[in-house]
Amino acid sequence: MGRFIGSLAKAAVGAVMFGTMFGCAASLQPKTLDTGKVLSKEIRVKAHDLSGKPISESAVRDALAAALIAGGRLPTSYGEQFKGSFSNTSTFLTHGVRSKATASGIKVEYLKGTKVTNTTAAPSFYESRIAATFPLTITKSDDGELYRAILGFPAQVAMTPPPFMPFENPAYFMSEEKVVPNLMSKYDALKEVAIAATAAVTGEVTVEAPPEAVRGNLERILGKFDKYADTGNAYNLDVQGHVQKLRVALYPYRTGCKMQYSVDIPYTVSETTSLTESDIQAVKRKVESVAKD
């Protein structure tokens, strides 16, 4: 009888050790946190770019989603780091934050864990997740010139532990008391949204000088766009402190030549634009002045 009881005791200890080693994920349950915050802020974005081309509402939503995680406390992106491989399986460590615009808001997820890839199957993820949705409504101003985005703060945050994975420690990577402050830092940092756009500036000017002289002016004053590459008639053009590629074509014309030119200028659209029509006219005057120098 004593031996039987001893065997039972050993079995019980073994079960506890097994549960500690392999079953600890089961003791960590998903939970929902109430943030206790009712907040809203308004972000305005122009509904058209400089050329008058409409900016879509989906572009505004996507830009807001990207801007929301770009500020505040780290991390500001989601990435993977290769850990190792065996046979046809590779393991990556995952960590960071990502966002996605939906019809009802912007979903933000903090993630940390492991991704396992296999050449014969889809990747498997073993990640701790902290997810929250920022409510979002977008309307247009009465004149149709502006989008009005009203961004709220999540009422709740979902915390999900990683699924069971042997020899891993399935703990939340962020303590409960840090979750809301981290989300608040992202929310507070969002002041405006900038949507990338490009202005295609073109023009033509008549110059009372031969093509060779105009090329000399461009190279002397502006400099070749890339002197180590065969870029043809391309030159440096400083626009708002950034060098852009000025492309030119020269044609003999009477006693001089005609120069056609073009330059693509990147800018951003928010409640205003980082480039104005006045700026574009100044670029044209600068190019034509150099050609006639």
Short mmCIF file of C-alpha atoms in Angstrom, two decimals:
data_model
loop_
_atom_site.label_atom_id
_atom_site.label_comp_id
_atom_site.label_asym_id
_atom_site.label_seq_id
_atom_site.Cartn_x
_atom_site.Cartn_y
_atom_site.Cartn_z
CA MET A 1 0.00 0.00 0.00
CA GLY A 2 2.85 2.37 0.91
CA ARG A 3 4.48 1.82 -2.44
CA PHE A 4 1.17 2.49 -4.20
CA ILE A 5 0.70 5.79 -2.34
CA GLY A 6 4.30 6.76 -3.12
CA SER A 7 3.71 6.08 -6.81
CA LEU A 8 0.60 8.26 -6.75
CA ALA A 9 2.54 11.08 -5.11
CA LYS A 10 5.26 10.91 -7.74
CA ALA A 11 2.66 10.92 -10.49
CA ALA A 12 1.02 13.99 -8.98
CA VAL A 13 4.34 15.83 -8.77
CA GLY A 14 5.07 14.88 -12.37
CA ALA A 15 1.69 16.19 -13.48
CA VAL A 16 2.30 19.49 -11.72
CA MET A 17 5.74 19.82 -13.35
CA PHE A 18 4.30 18.98 -16.75
CA GLY A 19 1.53 21.52 -16.27
CA THR A 20 4.04 24.14 -15.19
CA MET A 21 6.26 23.50 -18.18
CA PHE A 22 3.65 23.02 -20.90
CA GLY A 23 0.35 24.25 -19.53
CA CYS A 24 1.16 27.73 -18.22
CA ALA A 25 -0.53 29.29 -21.25
CA ALA A 26 -3.82 27.94 -19.99
CA SER A 27 -3.53 29.98 -16.78
CA LEU A 28 -3.16 33.23 -18.70
CA GLN A 29 -6.62 34.14 -19.97
CA PRO A 30 -7.77 36.84 -22.41
CA LYS A 31 -9.07 39.92 -20.67
CA THR A 32 -10.76 43.21 -21.49
CA LEU A 33 -9.73 46.53 -19.94
CA ASP A 34 -12.09 49.48 -19.66
CA THR A 35 -10.15 52.65 -20.45
CA GLY A 36 -12.63 54.94 -18.68
CA LYS A 37 -11.97 57.68 -21.24
CA VAL A 38 -14.39 59.51 -23.51
CA LEU A 39 -12.34 61.66 -25.88
CA SER A 40 -12.56 63.05 -29.40
CA LYS A 41 -10.45 65.24 -31.64
CA GLU A 42 -10.97 66.72 -35.08
CA ILE A 43 -8.44 66.39 -37.89
CA ARG A 44 -9.03 68.31 -41.12
CA VAL A 45 -7.68 67.34 -44.53
CA LYS A 46 -8.13 69.05 -47.90
CA ALA A 47 -10.36 67.09 -50.25
CA HIS A 48 -8.30 67.95 -53.36
CA ASP A 49 -4.63 68.22 -54.20
CA LEU A 50 -3.03 71.20 -55.95
CA SER A 51 -4.11 70.02 -59.39
CA GLY A 52 -7.71 69.67 -58.25
CA LYS A 53 -7.59 65.88 -58.21
CA PRO A 54 -9.92 64.52 -55.50
CA ILE A 55 -8.43 62.81 -52.46
CA SER A 56 -10.44 59.74 -51.54
CA GLU A 57 -11.91 59.14 -48.10
CA SER A 58 -10.09 55.80 -47.97
CA ALA A 59 -6.78 57.66 -48.48
CA VAL A 60 -7.63 59.85 -45.49
CA ARG A 61 -8.47 56.80 -43.36
CA ASP A 62 -5.22 55.05 -44.33
CA ALA A 63 -3.18 58.18 -43.64
CA LEU A 64 -4.80 58.56 -40.22
CA ALA A 65 -4.05 54.92 -39.41
CA ALA A 66 -0.38 55.39 -40.31
CA ALA A 67 -0.08 58.70 -38.45
CA LEU A 68 -1.72 57.34 -35.29
CA ILE A 69 1.07 54.83 -34.61
CA ALA A 70 3.90 57.00 -35.94
CA GLY A 71 3.98 59.21 -32.86
CA GLY A 72 3.91 58.71 -29.12
CA ARG A 73 5.83 56.05 -27.28
CA LEU A 74 7.76 53.30 -28.99
CA PRO A 75 7.28 51.14 -30.92
CA THR A 76 6.10 52.90 -34.08
CA SER A 77 6.16 49.95 -36.47
CA TYR A 78 5.90 46.15 -36.66
CA GLY A 79 8.80 43.96 -37.67
CA GLU A 80 10.30 40.48 -37.68
CA GLN A 81 13.76 39.24 -36.74
CA PHE A 82 15.11 35.92 -37.95
CA LYS A 83 15.78 33.56 -35.03
CA GLY A 84 16.77 30.25 -36.64
CA SER A 85 15.78 27.39 -38.89
CA PHE A 86 15.63 23.63 -38.86
CA SER A 87 14.89 21.47 -41.89
CA ASN A 88 12.06 23.23 -43.76
CA THR A 89 10.96 25.36 -40.79
CA SER A 90 12.13 28.89 -39.91
CA THR A 91 11.41 30.91 -36.79
CA PHE A 92 11.14 34.69 -36.49
CA LEU A 93 10.71 36.92 -33.45
CA THR A 94 7.91 39.46 -33.94
CA HIS A 95 7.45 42.73 -32.13
CA GLY A 96 5.85 46.13 -32.64
CA VAL A 97 2.64 47.95 -33.36
CA ARG A 98 0.49 48.06 -36.47
CA SER A 99 -2.72 49.74 -37.49
CA LYS A 100 -5.51 49.18 -39.97
CA ALA A 101 -8.30 51.47 -41.09
CA THR A 102 -11.77 49.91 -41.03
CA ALA A 103 -15.25 51.21 -41.77
CA SER A 104 -15.84 52.03 -38.09
CA GLY A 105 -12.42 53.15 -36.91
CA ILE A 106 -8.71 52.47 -36.69
CA LYS A 107 -7.63 49.19 -35.16
CA VAL A 108 -4.29 49.35 -33.35
CA GLU A 109 -2.48 46.20 -32.25
CA TYR A 110 0.62 45.79 -30.12
CA LEU A 111 2.18 42.38 -30.79
CA LYS A 112 5.10 40.34 -29.53
CA GLY A 113 5.92 36.69 -30.03
CA THR A 114 7.05 34.19 -32.62
CA LYS A 115 6.23 33.41 -36.23
CA VAL A 116 6.99 29.94 -37.56
CA THR A 117 7.13 29.41 -41.31
CA ASN A 118 7.08 26.13 -43.16
CA THR A 119 7.71 25.55 -46.84
CA THR A 120 4.66 23.31 -47.04
CA ALA A 121 2.15 25.33 -44.98
CA ALA A 122 1.00 28.83 -44.11
CA PRO A 123 2.91 30.67 -41.33
CA SER A 124 1.86 30.12 -37.72
CA PHE A 125 1.85 32.97 -35.21
CA TYR A 126 2.33 32.66 -31.45
CA GLU A 127 1.88 36.24 -30.33
CA SER A 128 0.66 38.17 -27.36
CA ARG A 129 -1.76 40.82 -28.64
CA ILE A 130 -3.11 44.04 -27.20
CA ALA A 131 -5.79 45.47 -29.50
CA ALA A 132 -8.01 48.54 -29.44
CA THR A 133 -10.18 50.35 -31.98
CA PHE A 134 -10.23 54.14 -32.15
CA PRO A 135 -13.71 55.19 -33.36
CA LEU A 136 -13.59 57.31 -36.52
CA THR A 137 -16.20 59.21 -38.50
CA ILE A 138 -15.40 61.28 -41.59
CA THR A 139 -17.64 63.89 -43.22
CA LYS A 140 -17.09 66.66 -45.75
CA SER A 141 -17.49 70.38 -45.19
CA ASP A 142 -20.51 72.02 -46.79
CA ASP A 143 -18.39 73.42 -49.63
CA GLY A 144 -16.75 70.04 -50.23
CA GLU A 145 -13.25 71.44 -49.77
CA LEU A 146 -12.33 69.68 -46.51
CA TYR A 147 -12.68 66.31 -44.84
CA ARG A 148 -13.57 66.50 -41.16
CA ALA A 149 -12.29 63.41 -39.34
CA ILE A 150 -13.54 62.92 -35.76
CA LEU A 151 -11.30 60.45 -33.94
CA GLY A 152 -12.37 59.04 -30.60
CA PHE A 153 -10.53 57.00 -27.98
CA PRO A 154 -11.15 53.28 -27.40
CA ALA A 155 -13.63 52.45 -24.65
CA GLN A 156 -12.04 49.03 -24.19
CA VAL A 157 -8.77 47.22 -24.86
CA ALA A 158 -8.54 43.48 -25.54
CA MET A 159 -5.51 41.63 -24.16
CA THR A 160 -4.88 38.18 -25.61
CA PRO A 161 -2.05 35.90 -24.45
CA PRO A 162 -0.07 33.87 -26.97
CA PRO A 163 -1.32 30.36 -27.78
CA PHE A 164 0.39 27.39 -26.16
CA MET A 165 3.95 26.84 -27.33
CA PRO A 166 6.37 24.47 -25.54
CA PHE A 167 9.30 25.99 -23.67
CA GLU A 168 8.05 29.56 -24.27
CA ASN A 169 6.96 31.93 -21.51
CA PRO A 170 3.47 33.07 -22.56
CA ALA A 171 3.34 36.32 -20.63
CA TYR A 172 1.81 39.64 -21.61
CA PHE A 173 4.63 41.82 -22.84
CA MET A 174 2.96 44.99 -21.51
CA SER A 175 1.57 45.35 -18.01
CA GLU A 176 -2.05 46.46 -17.62
CA GLU A 177 -1.12 49.79 -16.05
CA LYS A 178 0.94 50.71 -19.14
CA VAL A 179 -1.64 49.86 -21.80
CA VAL A 180 -3.84 52.96 -21.63
CA PRO A 181 -0.92 55.43 -21.18
CA ASN A 182 0.75 53.94 -24.25
CA LEU A 183 -2.41 54.32 -26.31
CA MET A 184 -2.90 57.85 -24.94
CA SER A 185 0.62 58.80 -26.03
CA LYS A 186 -0.24 57.79 -29.60
CA TYR A 187 -3.55 59.64 -29.47
CA ASP A 188 -2.09 62.83 -28.01
CA ALA A 189 0.76 62.90 -30.55
CA LEU A 190 -1.63 62.90 -33.51
CA LYS A 191 -2.05 66.55 -34.52
CA GLU A 192 -2.52 66.32 -38.28
CA VAL A 193 -2.36 63.90 -41.15
CA ALA A 194 -0.17 64.35 -44.24
CA ILE A 195 -1.06 62.65 -47.51
CA ALA A 196 1.75 62.32 -50.05
CA ALA A 197 1.23 63.94 -53.46
CA THR A 198 3.35 65.01 -56.41
CA ALA A 199 3.16 68.18 -58.51
CA ALA A 200 4.27 67.66 -62.12
CA VAL A 201 5.67 71.04 -63.16
CA THR A 202 6.37 71.60 -66.85
CA GLY A 203 7.19 74.58 -69.02
CA GLU A 204 8.83 75.90 -72.17
CA VAL A 205 11.05 78.94 -72.64
CA THR A 206 12.68 80.55 -75.66
CA VAL A 207 16.31 81.49 -75.14
CA GLU A 208 18.41 83.77 -77.37
CA ALA A 209 21.41 81.45 -77.09
CA PRO A 210 22.42 78.13 -78.67
CA PRO A 211 21.68 74.84 -76.89
CA GLU A 212 25.35 74.42 -75.88
CA ALA A 213 25.33 77.75 -74.02
CA VAL A 214 22.10 76.88 -72.18
CA ARG A 215 23.52 73.50 -71.15
CA GLY A 216 26.56 75.32 -69.85
CA ASN A 217 24.36 77.61 -67.74
CA LEU A 218 22.43 74.70 -66.29
CA GLU A 219 25.53 72.70 -65.43
CA ARG A 220 27.40 75.70 -64.01
CA ILE A 221 24.58 77.07 -61.86
CA LEU A 222 22.57 73.95 -60.96
CA GLY A 223 25.00 71.08 -61.50
CA LYS A 224 24.36 67.69 -63.08
CA PHE A 225 21.75 65.64 -61.24
CA ASP A 226 24.13 62.69 -61.00
CA LYS A 227 27.55 63.30 -62.48
CA TYR A 228 28.45 59.62 -62.05
CA ALA A 229 25.48 58.31 -64.04
CA ASP A 230 24.29 58.81 -67.56
CA THR A 231 21.22 60.90 -66.76
CA GLY A 232 21.17 62.86 -69.99
CA ASN A 233 19.91 66.40 -69.61
CA ALA A 234 19.10 66.22 -65.90
CA TYR A 235 20.12 68.82 -63.32
CA ASN A 236 19.83 69.59 -59.61
CA LEU A 237 16.97 71.87 -58.69
CA ASP A 238 16.58 73.01 -55.11
CA VAL A 239 12.93 73.22 -54.11
CA GLN A 240 12.16 74.11 -50.50
CA GLY A 241 15.54 72.80 -49.37
CA HIS A 242 15.29 69.48 -51.22
CA VAL A 243 17.06 68.59 -54.48
CA GLN A 244 14.74 67.48 -57.25
CA LYS A 245 15.55 66.16 -60.71
CA LEU A 246 15.07 68.80 -63.42
CA ARG A 247 14.78 67.26 -66.89
CA VAL A 248 15.31 69.42 -69.95
CA ALA A 249 15.17 69.07 -73.72
CA LEU A 250 16.80 71.67 -76.00
CA TYR A 251 15.90 72.37 -79.64
CA PRO A 252 17.52 74.89 -82.00
CA TYR A 253 15.11 77.74 -82.77
CA ARG A 254 15.96 80.62 -85.09
CA THR A 255 19.05 82.28 -83.61
CA GLY A 256 18.68 80.57 -80.25
CA CYS A 257 16.81 77.56 -78.88
CA LYS A 258 13.71 76.42 -77.09
CA MET A 259 14.01 74.61 -73.78
CA GLN A 260 11.28 72.33 -72.52
CA TYR A 261 11.57 71.32 -68.88
CA SER A 262 9.83 69.23 -66.26
CA VAL A 263 10.27 68.46 -62.58
CA ASP A 264 8.22 66.32 -60.20
CA ILE A 265 7.92 67.95 -56.79
CA PRO A 266 6.71 65.82 -53.86
CA TYR A 267 4.55 67.57 -51.27
CA THR A 268 1.98 66.74 -48.64
CA VAL A 269 -1.70 67.52 -48.28
CA SER A 270 -3.16 68.15 -44.84
CA GLU A 271 -5.52 70.98 -43.88
CA THR A 272 -3.23 72.99 -46.15
CA THR A 273 -0.59 71.91 -48.66
CA SER A 274 3.17 72.06 -48.14
CA LEU A 275 3.47 73.39 -51.70
CA THR A 276 1.44 76.26 -53.15
CA GLU A 277 0.74 77.58 -56.63
CA SER A 278 2.96 80.53 -55.74
CA ASP A 279 5.80 78.09 -55.01
CA ILE A 280 5.31 76.43 -58.40
CA GLN A 281 5.48 79.77 -60.21
CA ALA A 282 8.68 80.59 -58.31
CA VAL A 283 10.18 77.27 -59.50
CA LYS A 284 9.34 78.14 -63.10
CA ARG A 285 10.87 81.60 -62.82
CA LYS A 286 14.06 80.12 -61.33
CA VAL A 287 14.45 77.53 -64.11
CA GLU A 288 13.84 80.05 -66.88
CA SER A 289 16.18 82.57 -65.27
CA VAL A 290 19.01 80.04 -65.18
CA ALA A 291 18.44 79.16 -68.83
CA LYS A 292 18.70 82.83 -69.82
CA ASP A 293 21.62 83.68 -67.52
#
